[in-house]
C-alpha cells in the first residue's frame, strides 16, 4: 500500500466508456462506504495528450500521461486499473504485476486463452508478493444478483436444474454502422461472445456455484463488411459517410449455446448485438427443485423469487424490491425503496476490491476465475467452428499460489 498510510493510489489506463464508469466509482466509493483504505485518483493514461488532459480534468484525476509503461512503473502508484480493449490487457497487466502493483482488469480478461493463462500465472506469482488482482465482471455486484447467489447458496432453490441466460443488444443492426474496434478480432478477441456473453457466463457460474463443463454452440456474423470508422472508437462511432471504404467484420455478431454445468444443471445462453429493440437486455432465470429466481437488468432493483415449498394455493413469483439494508451492498446507500442504478455495480466492485487489497485477501473474480470464463469462450468458439459438436471446457490448470 501507499507510503501514506491507508491510501491506495490508483493509475487508470483508458478513459472512454469503462474509464468513465470506473472513475465515477473511484470518486464515490469512499464517500459511501467506510473502508480500511482510501482510493486516490492519482494518474490517468490515454494515447492522445490533449484528450487525456481533458479526461483527467473532467473525471477527476490528479495527473495524466500518454505512456502506460510510465504509469505501471511509477513507485507512487499502488493500483493499475485497466480499461482498454482486450488487445492490451495482457501486456499492461503483466507489466503491472511484475512491478508489484495490484491490478483491476476489465473483462474479458484477455483475447486468447494463452494470454489469460499467462496473466493467471503472473497473478499467482505476484500474489505471493502481496499484489492482488481482479477482473471486472461488475454485474456480480448488482445487489439483486448477489441476492440470487445467496438464495442459491442457502439452498432456497434446492437442486439447480435449469439456467437460462440472455444478453441482448442491437447497436449494430444497421449495416452502415462502422467497423469499430469491437468488430475487429485482433483488437477485441471475439464479438458478442466475449463482450456480453462473457458477462452471463460469469454471472450464472457465480450465482449457481457451478462451472460450465461443456457446450454446443452456433455463432453468426450477419453483416460481414462495414464502412471504416471516421475515428476508431467505441459504441457511438460515426462512419466516414457514403462511399466510405469498408473492411471485414472478423468477429461473431451473435453466439448461442447450450451447456452442461458441473453440478448437473442444463443451461442455455444467447449473446447477440442483433436483437432489434433490445439495448442492453441481460436476463437470467434459474429453476431449482425448490424454487426459481429471475433477474432482468432493466429492473435491476428487483428480483423475482418463487418459493415452491409454500402451499400450492399461495405460490407465485414474488417481486422482491432489493433495496433493504439487509440486502447485499445496500446498507450504505439510501432508505428502502430509494432505488440505485447501473453505475452502482462499479462502486460495489471498487468497494470489494479496496477491502480485499487493504485486508490482504484475494478479491473475486480472480484472474484464475476469469481464465476459466476464457476457457468457456474458447469452447464455444471451437464448438461453433466444428458445426456445433460438443466441446468440453478445458481445465484451467491454473498454478496454485505459493
Ligand atoms: N464491465 C462492463 O460492463 C463493460 C462494459 C463495456 C466495456 N467493458 C470492457 O472494458 C474494456 C474497454 O471497453 P470500453 O467500452 O471502455 O472501450 P472504449 O472504446 O470506450 O474505451 C477504450 C479506451 O482505451 C483507450 N486505449 C485503447 N488502446 C490503448 C492503449 N494501447 N493504451 C492506452 N489507452 C488505450 C482508448 O483511447 C479509450 O480511452 C474492454 O475490455 C471491454 O470489454 C466492460
CSV table of C-alpha atoms and ligand atoms in Angstrom, one decimal:
chain,number,residue,atom,x,y,z
A,1,UNK,CA,0.0,0.0,0.0
A,2,UNK,CA,0.9,3.6,-0.3
A,3,UNK,CA,3.6,5.3,1.7
A,4,UNK,CA,0.8,7.5,3.0
A,5,UNK,CA,-1.0,5.1,5.4
A,6,UNK,CA,-4.2,3.6,4.3
A,7,UNK,CA,-4.2,5.2,0.9
A,8,UNK,CA,-4.3,3.4,-2.5
A,9,UNK,CA,-3.0,5.5,-5.3
A,10,UNK,CA,-4.8,4.4,-8.5
A,11,UNK,CA,-3.5,4.7,-12.1
A,12,UNK,CA,-6.1,4.0,-14.7
A,13,UNK,CA,-5.5,3.2,-18.4
A,14,UNK,CA,-8.3,4.2,-20.9
A,15,UNK,CA,-10.7,7.0,-20.3
A,16,UNK,CA,-13.8,6.3,-22.5
A,17,UNK,CA,-16.8,4.2,-21.6
A,18,UNK,CA,-15.3,2.0,-18.8
A,19,UNK,CA,-12.8,4.7,-17.9
A,20,UNK,CA,-15.8,7.0,-17.1
A,21,UNK,CA,-17.7,4.3,-15.2
A,22,UNK,CA,-14.6,3.3,-13.2
A,23,UNK,CA,-13.8,7.0,-12.5
A,24,UNK,CA,-17.3,7.5,-11.1
A,25,UNK,CA,-16.8,4.5,-8.9
A,26,UNK,CA,-13.4,5.5,-7.6
A,27,UNK,CA,-14.7,9.0,-6.9
A,28,UNK,CA,-17.7,7.7,-5.0
A,29,UNK,CA,-16.6,4.6,-3.2
A,30,UNK,CA,-15.0,6.1,-0.1
A,31,UNK,CA,-17.8,8.7,0.2
A,32,UNK,CA,-20.3,5.9,0.6
A,33,UNK,CA,-18.5,3.0,2.3
A,34,UNK,CA,-16.4,3.0,5.4
A,35,UNK,CA,-13.3,1.1,4.2
A,36,UNK,CA,-9.9,0.3,5.6
A,37,UNK,CA,-8.2,2.3,2.8
A,38,UNK,CA,-8.9,5.4,0.7
A,39,UNK,CA,-8.6,5.4,-3.1
A,40,UNK,CA,-6.8,8.4,-4.6
A,41,UNK,CA,-7.3,9.0,-8.3
A,42,UNK,CA,-3.7,9.7,-9.0
A,43,UNK,CA,-2.9,9.2,-12.6
A,44,UNK,CA,-4.9,8.5,-15.8
A,45,UNK,CA,-3.4,7.3,-19.1
A,46,UNK,CA,-4.6,7.7,-22.7
A,47,UNK,CA,-2.8,7.9,-26.1
A,48,UNK,CA,-3.8,11.4,-27.0
A,49,UNK,CA,-2.3,14.0,-24.8
A,50,UNK,CA,-4.9,16.7,-25.3
A,51,UNK,CA,-7.8,14.3,-24.8
A,52,UNK,CA,-6.3,12.6,-21.8
A,53,UNK,CA,-5.7,16.0,-20.2
A,54,UNK,CA,-9.3,16.9,-20.8
A,55,UNK,CA,-10.4,13.5,-19.4
A,56,UNK,CA,-8.3,13.9,-16.3
A,57,UNK,CA,-10.0,17.3,-15.6
A,58,UNK,CA,-13.5,16.1,-16.3
A,59,UNK,CA,-13.2,12.7,-14.5
A,60,UNK,CA,-11.3,14.0,-11.5
A,61,UNK,CA,-7.7,12.6,-11.9
A,62,UNK,CA,-4.8,14.4,-10.4
A,63,UNK,CA,-2.3,13.8,-13.2
A,64,UNK,CA,-2.2,12.4,-16.7
A,65,UNK,CA,0.2,10.6,-19.0
A,66,UNK,CA,0.3,9.2,-22.6
A,67,UNK,CA,2.6,6.3,-21.6
A,68,UNK,CA,1.0,3.3,-19.7
A,69,UNK,CA,4.6,2.0,-19.1
A,70,UNK,CA,5.3,5.1,-17.0
A,71,UNK,CA,2.1,4.5,-15.2
A,72,UNK,CA,2.7,0.9,-14.2
A,73,UNK,CA,6.3,1.6,-13.2
A,74,UNK,CA,5.8,4.7,-11.1
A,75,UNK,CA,6.6,3.9,-7.5
A,76,UNK,CA,3.8,6.2,-6.3
A,77,UNK,CA,1.1,4.1,-8.0
A,78,UNK,CA,-0.4,1.1,-6.0
A,79,UNK,CA,-3.2,0.0,-8.2
A,80,UNK,CA,-3.4,-0.3,-12.0
A,81,UNK,CA,-6.9,-0.2,-13.4
A,82,UNK,CA,-7.1,-1.4,-17.0
A,83,UNK,CA,-10.0,0.0,-19.0
A,84,UNK,CA,-8.6,-0.6,-22.6
A,85,UNK,CA,-9.8,-3.0,-25.3
A,86,UNK,CA,-8.7,-6.7,-24.9
A,87,UNK,CA,-5.6,-6.4,-27.1
A,88,UNK,CA,-3.7,-4.5,-24.4
A,89,UNK,CA,-5.0,-6.2,-21.3
A,90,UNK,CA,-2.3,-8.9,-21.1
A,91,UNK,CA,0.7,-6.6,-21.8
A,92,UNK,CA,-0.4,-3.9,-19.3
A,93,UNK,CA,-1.4,-6.4,-16.6
A,94,UNK,CA,1.8,-8.5,-16.9
A,95,UNK,CA,3.9,-5.3,-16.6
A,96,UNK,CA,1.9,-4.1,-13.7
A,97,UNK,CA,2.1,-7.4,-11.8
A,98,UNK,CA,5.8,-7.6,-12.5
A,99,UNK,CA,6.1,-4.1,-10.9
A,100,UNK,CA,4.3,-5.4,-7.8
A,101,UNK,CA,1.0,-3.4,-8.4
A,102,UNK,CA,-2.5,-4.5,-7.6
A,103,UNK,CA,-4.4,-4.9,-10.8
A,104,UNK,CA,-8.1,-4.5,-11.7
A,105,UNK,CA,-8.6,-5.5,-15.3
A,106,UNK,CA,-11.8,-5.1,-17.4
A,107,UNK,CA,-13.4,-8.2,-18.9
A,108,UNK,CA,-13.0,-10.4,-20.8
A,109,UNK,CA,-9.6,-11.0,-19.1
A,110,UNK,CA,-7.8,-11.3,-22.4
A,111,UNK,CA,-8.2,-12.0,-26.1
A,112,UNK,CA,-6.9,-15.6,-26.0
A,113,UNK,CA,-6.6,-18.5,-23.6
A,114,UNK,CA,-2.8,-18.3,-23.9
A,115,UNK,CA,-2.8,-14.7,-22.7
A,116,UNK,CA,-5.3,-15.4,-20.0
A,117,UNK,CA,-3.2,-18.4,-18.7
A,118,UNK,CA,-0.1,-16.1,-18.7
A,119,UNK,CA,-2.0,-13.5,-16.7
A,120,UNK,CA,-3.3,-16.0,-14.2
A,121,UNK,CA,0.2,-17.4,-13.7
A,122,UNK,CA,1.6,-13.9,-13.2
A,123,UNK,CA,-1.2,-13.1,-10.8
A,124,UNK,CA,-0.3,-16.2,-8.7
A,125,UNK,CA,3.4,-15.2,-8.6
A,126,UNK,CA,2.5,-11.6,-7.7
A,127,UNK,CA,0.1,-12.7,-5.0
A,128,UNK,CA,3.0,-14.3,-3.2
A,129,UNK,CA,4.5,-10.8,-3.0
A,130,UNK,CA,1.2,-9.3,-1.8
A,131,UNK,CA,-0.2,-7.9,-5.1
A,132,UNK,CA,-3.8,-8.7,-5.7
A,133,UNK,CA,-5.7,-8.9,-9.0
A,134,UNK,CA,-9.3,-9.0,-10.1
A,135,UNK,CA,-11.3,-9.0,-13.3
A,136,UNK,CA,-14.2,-6.5,-13.8
A,137,UNK,CA,-17.3,-8.7,-14.0
A,138,UNK,CA,-19.3,-5.9,-12.4
A,139,UNK,CA,-22.8,-7.4,-12.8
A,140,UNK,CA,-21.9,-9.7,-9.9
A,141,UNK,CA,-22.2,-6.6,-7.8
A,142,UNK,CA,-25.8,-5.7,-8.6
A,143,UNK,CA,-27.5,-6.3,-5.3
A,144,UNK,CA,-30.3,-8.4,-6.8
A,145,UNK,CA,-27.7,-10.7,-8.4
A,146,UNK,CA,-25.8,-11.1,-5.2
A,147,UNK,CA,-29.1,-11.9,-3.5
A,148,UNK,CA,-29.8,-14.6,-6.1
A,149,UNK,CA,-26.5,-16.1,-5.2
A,150,UNK,CA,-27.3,-16.0,-1.5
A,151,UNK,CA,-30.7,-17.7,-2.1
A,152,UNK,CA,-29.0,-20.5,-4.1
A,153,UNK,CA,-26.2,-20.9,-1.5
A,154,UNK,CA,-28.8,-21.0,1.3
A,155,UNK,CA,-30.5,-23.9,-0.5
A,156,UNK,CA,-33.7,-22.0,-1.2
A,157,UNK,CA,-33.8,-23.2,-4.8
A,158,UNK,CA,-32.9,-26.8,-4.0
A,159,UNK,CA,-31.1,-28.7,-6.7
A,160,UNK,CA,-30.5,-26.4,-9.8
A,161,UNK,CA,-31.9,-27.9,-12.9
A,162,UNK,CA,-32.0,-25.1,-15.5
A,163,UNK,CA,-30.1,-21.9,-16.2
A,164,UNK,CA,-31.5,-19.6,-18.9
A,165,UNK,CA,-29.4,-16.6,-19.7
A,166,UNK,CA,-29.7,-14.0,-22.5
A,167,UNK,CA,-27.7,-10.8,-23.1
A,168,UNK,CA,-29.3,-8.9,-26.0
A,169,UNK,CA,-28.2,-5.6,-27.7
A,170,UNK,CA,-29.0,-4.1,-31.1
A,171,UNK,CA,-26.3,-1.4,-31.7
A,172,UNK,CA,-25.0,-2.8,-35.0
A,173,UNK,CA,-28.3,-3.8,-36.6
A,174,UNK,CA,-27.7,-1.1,-39.2
A,175,UNK,CA,-25.2,-2.5,-41.8
A,176,UNK,CA,-23.8,1.1,-42.2
A,177,UNK,CA,-22.7,1.1,-38.6
A,178,UNK,CA,-18.9,1.4,-38.8
A,179,UNK,CA,-16.2,-1.1,-38.2
A,180,UNK,CA,-15.3,-0.1,-34.6
A,181,UNK,CA,-12.7,-2.0,-32.6
A,182,UNK,CA,-15.4,-4.3,-31.1
A,183,UNK,CA,-15.9,-5.8,-34.6
A,184,UNK,CA,-12.2,-6.5,-35.2
A,185,UNK,CA,-10.9,-9.7,-33.8
A,186,UNK,CA,-7.3,-8.6,-33.4
A,187,UNK,CA,-8.4,-5.9,-31.0
A,188,UNK,CA,-11.4,-7.5,-29.3
A,189,UNK,CA,-10.7,-11.2,-29.4
A,190,UNK,CA,-14.3,-12.0,-30.2
A,191,UNK,CA,-17.6,-10.3,-30.8
A,192,UNK,CA,-20.9,-10.6,-28.8
A,193,UNK,CA,-19.5,-13.7,-27.3
A,194,UNK,CA,-16.6,-12.2,-25.4
A,195,UNK,CA,-18.1,-8.8,-24.9
A,196,UNK,CA,-21.5,-9.7,-23.4
A,197,UNK,CA,-21.6,-13.5,-23.5
A,198,UNK,CA,-18.7,-13.4,-21.0
A,199,UNK,CA,-20.8,-11.5,-18.5
A,200,UNK,CA,-23.6,-14.1,-18.5
A,201,UNK,CA,-21.1,-16.9,-18.3
A,202,UNK,CA,-19.5,-15.4,-15.2
A,203,UNK,CA,-22.8,-14.3,-13.7
A,204,UNK,CA,-24.5,-17.7,-13.9
A,205,UNK,CA,-21.5,-19.6,-12.7
A,206,UNK,CA,-21.2,-17.1,-9.8
A,207,UNK,CA,-24.8,-17.4,-8.8
A,208,UNK,CA,-25.1,-21.1,-9.1
A,209,UNK,CA,-21.7,-22.0,-7.8
A,210,UNK,CA,-21.4,-24.4,-10.7
A,211,UNK,CA,-19.0,-24.3,-13.6
A,212,UNK,CA,-19.8,-24.9,-17.3
A,213,UNK,CA,-18.2,-28.2,-18.3
A,214,UNK,CA,-19.1,-28.4,-22.0
A,215,UNK,CA,-21.0,-26.6,-24.7
A,216,UNK,CA,-22.6,-26.9,-28.1
A,217,UNK,CA,-22.7,-23.6,-30.0
A,218,UNK,CA,-23.7,-21.7,-33.1
A,219,UNK,CA,-22.3,-18.3,-33.9
A,220,UNK,CA,-23.0,-16.0,-36.9
A,221,UNK,CA,-21.7,-12.8,-38.4
A,222,UNK,CA,-24.8,-11.3,-40.2
A,223,UNK,CA,-23.0,-8.3,-41.7
A,224,UNK,CA,-19.6,-9.3,-43.0
A,225,UNK,CA,-18.3,-6.0,-44.3
A,226,UNK,CA,-18.8,-2.5,-42.8
A,227,UNK,CA,-17.6,1.1,-43.5
A,228,UNK,CA,-14.4,2.1,-41.8
A,229,UNK,CA,-15.0,4.5,-38.9
A,230,UNK,CA,-14.1,8.2,-39.1
A,231,UNK,CA,-12.2,7.6,-35.9
A,232,UNK,CA,-11.6,4.3,-34.2
A,233,UNK,CA,-13.8,4.4,-31.2
A,234,UNK,CA,-16.4,2.6,-29.1
A,235,UNK,CA,-20.1,2.2,-29.2
A,236,UNK,CA,-21.0,5.6,-30.6
A,237,UNK,CA,-18.7,5.8,-33.6
A,238,UNK,CA,-19.7,7.5,-36.9
A,239,UNK,CA,-18.8,6.2,-40.3
A,240,UNK,CA,-17.0,8.4,-42.8
A,241,UNK,CA,-20.2,8.8,-44.7
A,242,UNK,CA,-21.5,7.5,-48.1
A,243,UNK,CA,-18.8,5.9,-50.2
A,244,UNK,CA,-16.5,5.3,-47.3
A,245,UNK,CA,-14.0,2.4,-47.6
A,246,UNK,CA,-15.1,-0.8,-46.0
A,247,UNK,CA,-13.4,-3.6,-44.1
A,248,UNK,CA,-14.3,-7.1,-43.0
A,249,UNK,CA,-16.1,-7.9,-39.7
A,250,UNK,CA,-13.9,-10.6,-38.1
A,251,UNK,CA,-15.9,-11.4,-35.0
A,252,UNK,CA,-19.3,-13.0,-34.3
A,253,UNK,CA,-22.4,-10.8,-34.2
A,254,UNK,CA,-24.3,-13.4,-32.2
A,255,UNK,CA,-23.4,-16.6,-30.2
A,256,UNK,CA,-26.0,-19.1,-28.9
A,257,UNK,CA,-25.1,-22.2,-27.0
A,258,UNK,CA,-26.4,-24.9,-24.8
A,259,UNK,CA,-24.2,-26.1,-21.9
A,260,UNK,CA,-23.9,-28.5,-19.0
A,261,UNK,CA,-22.9,-27.3,-15.6
A,262,UNK,CA,-20.8,-29.5,-13.4
A,263,UNK,CA,-23.5,-29.6,-10.7
A,264,UNK,CA,-25.9,-31.3,-13.1
A,265,UNK,CA,-27.8,-28.3,-14.5
A,266,UNK,CA,-28.6,-27.7,-18.1
A,267,UNK,CA,-28.2,-24.2,-19.4
A,268,UNK,CA,-28.9,-22.0,-22.5
A,269,UNK,CA,-27.0,-18.8,-23.4
A,270,UNK,CA,-27.7,-16.2,-26.0
A,271,UNK,CA,-25.5,-13.2,-26.7
A,272,UNK,CA,-26.3,-11.0,-29.6
A,273,UNK,CA,-25.9,-7.5,-31.0
A,274,UNK,CA,-28.8,-8.1,-33.4
A,275,UNK,CA,-31.8,-8.2,-31.1
A,276,UNK,CA,-33.6,-5.3,-32.7
A,277,UNK,CA,-35.0,-3.0,-30.0
A,278,UNK,CA,-33.1,-4.6,-27.1
A,279,UNK,CA,-30.5,-2.2,-25.9
A,280,UNK,CA,-28.7,-3.9,-23.0
A,281,UNK,CA,-31.1,-6.6,-22.0
A,282,UNK,CA,-29.4,-9.0,-19.6
A,283,UNK,CA,-31.8,-11.6,-18.2
A,284,UNK,CA,-31.3,-14.7,-16.2
A,285,UNK,CA,-33.7,-17.3,-14.9
A,286,UNK,CA,-32.7,-20.2,-12.7
A,287,UNK,CA,-35.1,-23.1,-11.9
A,288,UNK,CA,-34.4,-25.5,-9.0
A,289,UNK,CA,-36.2,-28.3,-7.3
A,290,UNK,CA,-37.5,-26.0,-4.5
A,291,UNK,CA,-37.9,-22.7,-6.4
A,292,UNK,CA,-36.9,-20.3,-9.1
A,293,UNK,CA,-35.4,-16.8,-9.5
A,294,UNK,CA,-35.5,-14.4,-12.4
A,295,UNK,CA,-33.4,-11.2,-12.9
A,296,UNK,CA,-33.8,-8.5,-15.5
A,297,UNK,CA,-31.1,-5.8,-15.7
A,298,UNK,CA,-33.7,-3.3,-16.9
A,299,UNK,CA,-35.4,-3.7,-13.5
A,300,UNK,CA,-32.2,-4.2,-11.6
A,301,UNK,CA,-33.6,-3.3,-8.2
A,302,UNK,CA,-36.0,-6.2,-8.3
A,303,UNK,CA,-35.6,-10.0,-8.1
A,304,UNK,CA,-38.4,-12.4,-8.8
A,305,UNK,CA,-38.5,-15.4,-6.5
A,306,UNK,CA,-40.8,-18.3,-6.5
A,307,UNK,CA,-40.7,-20.5,-3.3
A,308,UNK,CA,-42.1,-23.9,-4.3
A,309,UNK,CA,-42.2,-25.0,-0.7
A,310,UNK,CA,-45.1,-22.7,0.0
A,311,UNK,CA,-48.7,-24.2,-0.2
A,312,UNK,CA,-49.6,-24.5,-3.9
A,313,UNK,CA,-52.5,-22.1,-3.5
A,314,UNK,CA,-50.1,-19.3,-2.4
A,315,UNK,CA,-47.3,-19.9,-4.8
A,316,UNK,CA,-46.3,-17.4,-7.5
A,317,UNK,CA,-43.3,-15.3,-8.4
A,318,UNK,CA,-42.8,-12.7,-5.7
A,319,UNK,CA,-41.2,-9.4,-6.7
A,320,UNK,CA,-38.6,-8.6,-4.1
A,321,UNK,CA,-37.6,-4.9,-4.1
A,322,UNK,CA,-33.9,-5.3,-3.4
A,323,UNK,CA,-33.4,-2.0,-1.5
A,324,UNK,CA,-33.4,-3.1,2.1
A,325,UNK,CA,-30.3,-2.5,4.4
A,326,UNK,CA,-30.2,-6.3,4.8
A,327,UNK,CA,-29.7,-6.8,1.1
A,328,UNK,CA,-26.1,-7.0,-0.3
A,329,UNK,CA,-24.3,-3.7,-0.7
A,330,UNK,CA,-27.3,-1.6,0.3
A,331,UNK,CA,-26.8,-0.7,3.9
A,332,UNK,CA,-24.6,2.3,3.0
A,333,UNK,CA,-26.9,3.7,0.3
A,334,UNK,CA,-30.4,5.2,0.6
A,335,UNK,CA,-33.5,4.4,2.7
A,336,UNK,CA,-35.6,1.3,1.5
A,337,UNK,CA,-37.3,1.9,-1.9
A,338,UNK,CA,-34.8,4.6,-3.0
A,339,UNK,CA,-33.5,2.7,-6.0
A,340,UNK,CA,-30.0,2.5,-7.4
A,341,UNK,CA,-28.7,2.1,-11.0
A,342,UNK,CA,-26.1,0.6,-13.4
A,343,UNK,CA,-23.1,2.7,-12.1
A,344,UNK,CA,-23.5,1.4,-8.6
A,345,UNK,CA,-22.3,-2.0,-9.6
A,346,UNK,CA,-18.9,-0.4,-10.3
A,347,UNK,CA,-18.9,1.4,-6.9
A,348,UNK,CA,-19.6,-2.0,-5.3
A,349,UNK,CA,-16.8,-3.5,-7.4
A,350,UNK,CA,-14.3,-0.9,-6.1
A,351,UNK,CA,-15.6,-1.4,-2.5
A,352,UNK,CA,-14.8,-5.2,-2.7
A,353,UNK,CA,-11.5,-4.6,-4.4
A,354,UNK,CA,-10.3,-2.0,-1.9
A,355,UNK,CA,-11.4,-4.1,1.0
A,356,UNK,CA,-9.6,-7.2,-0.3
A,357,UNK,CA,-6.4,-5.3,-1.1
A,358,UNK,CA,-6.4,-3.5,2.3
A,359,UNK,CA,-7.1,-6.6,4.3
A,360,UNK,CA,-4.7,-8.8,2.3
A,361,UNK,CA,-7.2,-11.3,0.9
A,362,UNK,CA,-7.8,-12.3,-2.8
A,363,UNK,CA,-10.6,-10.4,-4.5
A,364,UNK,CA,-13.1,-12.3,-6.7
A,365,UNK,CA,-13.3,-12.8,-9.6
A,366,UNK,CA,-9.6,-13.6,-9.6
A,367,UNK,CA,-7.6,-13.9,-12.8
A,368,UNK,CA,-8.0,-17.7,-12.3
A,369,UNK,CA,-11.8,-17.4,-12.3
A,370,UNK,CA,-11.5,-15.1,-15.4
A,371,UNK,CA,-9.3,-17.6,-17.1
A,372,UNK,CA,-12.0,-20.2,-16.6
A,373,UNK,CA,-14.5,-17.9,-18.3
A,374,UNK,CA,-12.0,-17.5,-21.1
A,375,UNK,CA,-11.8,-21.3,-21.5
A,376,UNK,CA,-15.6,-21.4,-21.8
A,377,UNK,CA,-15.4,-18.7,-24.5
A,378,UNK,CA,-12.8,-20.9,-26.3
A,379,UNK,CA,-15.0,-24.0,-26.0
A,380,UNK,CA,-17.9,-22.0,-27.6
A,381,UNK,CA,-15.7,-20.9,-30.5
A,382,UNK,CA,-14.3,-24.4,-31.0
A,383,UNK,CA,-17.8,-26.0,-31.0
A,384,UNK,CA,-19.2,-23.4,-33.5
A,385,UNK,CA,-16.2,-24.0,-35.8
A,386,UNK,CA,-16.9,-27.7,-35.7
A,387,UNK,CA,-20.6,-27.5,-36.7
A,388,UNK,CA,-21.8,-27.3,-33.1
A,389,UNK,CA,-20.0,-30.5,-31.9
A,390,UNK,CA,-19.9,-30.9,-28.2
A,391,UNK,CA,-16.8,-29.1,-26.8
A,392,UNK,CA,-15.6,-29.8,-23.3
A,393,UNK,CA,-14.3,-26.8,-21.4
A,394,UNK,CA,-10.6,-27.4,-20.8
A,395,UNK,CA,-9.5,-27.4,-17.1
A,396,UNK,CA,-7.8,-24.2,-16.2
A,397,UNK,CA,-4.7,-25.8,-14.7
A,398,UNK,CA,-4.1,-22.5,-13.0
A,399,UNK,CA,-1.0,-22.6,-10.9
A,400,UNK,CA,-1.6,-22.7,-7.2
A,401,UNK,CA,-0.4,-19.6,-5.3
A,402,UNK,CA,2.8,-20.1,-3.3
B,1,LIG,N1,-17.8,-4.3,-17.3
B,1,LIG,C1,-18.6,-3.9,-18.3
B,1,LIG,O1,-19.8,-3.9,-18.2
B,1,LIG,C2,-18.0,-3.4,-19.5
B,1,LIG,C3,-18.7,-2.6,-20.4
B,1,LIG,C4,-18.1,-2.1,-21.6
B,1,LIG,C5,-16.8,-2.5,-21.8
B,1,LIG,N2,-16.1,-3.3,-21.0
B,1,LIG,C6,-14.7,-3.7,-21.2
B,1,LIG,O2,-13.9,-2.6,-20.9
B,1,LIG,C7,-12.8,-2.5,-21.8
B,1,LIG,C8,-12.8,-1.2,-22.6
B,1,LIG,O3,-14.1,-1.0,-23.2
B,1,LIG,P1,-14.7,0.4,-23.4
B,1,LIG,O4,-16.2,0.2,-23.8
B,1,LIG,O5,-14.4,1.3,-22.3
B,1,LIG,O6,-14.0,0.9,-24.7
B,1,LIG,P2,-13.8,2.4,-25.3
B,1,LIG,O7,-13.5,2.3,-26.7
B,1,LIG,O8,-15.0,3.2,-24.8
B,1,LIG,O9,-12.5,2.9,-24.5
B,1,LIG,C9,-11.3,2.3,-24.6
B,1,LIG,C10,-10.2,3.3,-24.1
B,1,LIG,O10,-9.0,2.7,-24.2
B,1,LIG,C11,-8.0,3.6,-24.7
B,1,LIG,N3,-6.9,2.8,-25.3
B,1,LIG,C12,-7.0,1.8,-26.3
B,1,LIG,N4,-5.8,1.2,-26.5
B,1,LIG,C13,-5.0,1.8,-25.6
B,1,LIG,C14,-3.6,1.7,-25.4
B,1,LIG,N5,-2.9,0.8,-26.1
B,1,LIG,N6,-3.0,2.5,-24.4
B,1,LIG,C15,-3.8,3.4,-23.8
B,1,LIG,N7,-5.1,3.6,-23.9
B,1,LIG,C16,-5.7,2.8,-24.9
B,1,LIG,C17,-8.8,4.4,-25.7
B,1,LIG,O11,-8.2,5.6,-26.1
B,1,LIG,C18,-10.1,4.6,-24.9
B,1,LIG,O12,-9.9,5.6,-23.9
B,1,LIG,C19,-13.0,-3.7,-22.8
B,1,LIG,O13,-12.2,-4.8,-22.3
B,1,LIG,C20,-14.4,-4.0,-22.7
B,1,LIG,O14,-14.7,-5.4,-22.9
B,1,LIG,C21,-16.7,-3.8,-19.8
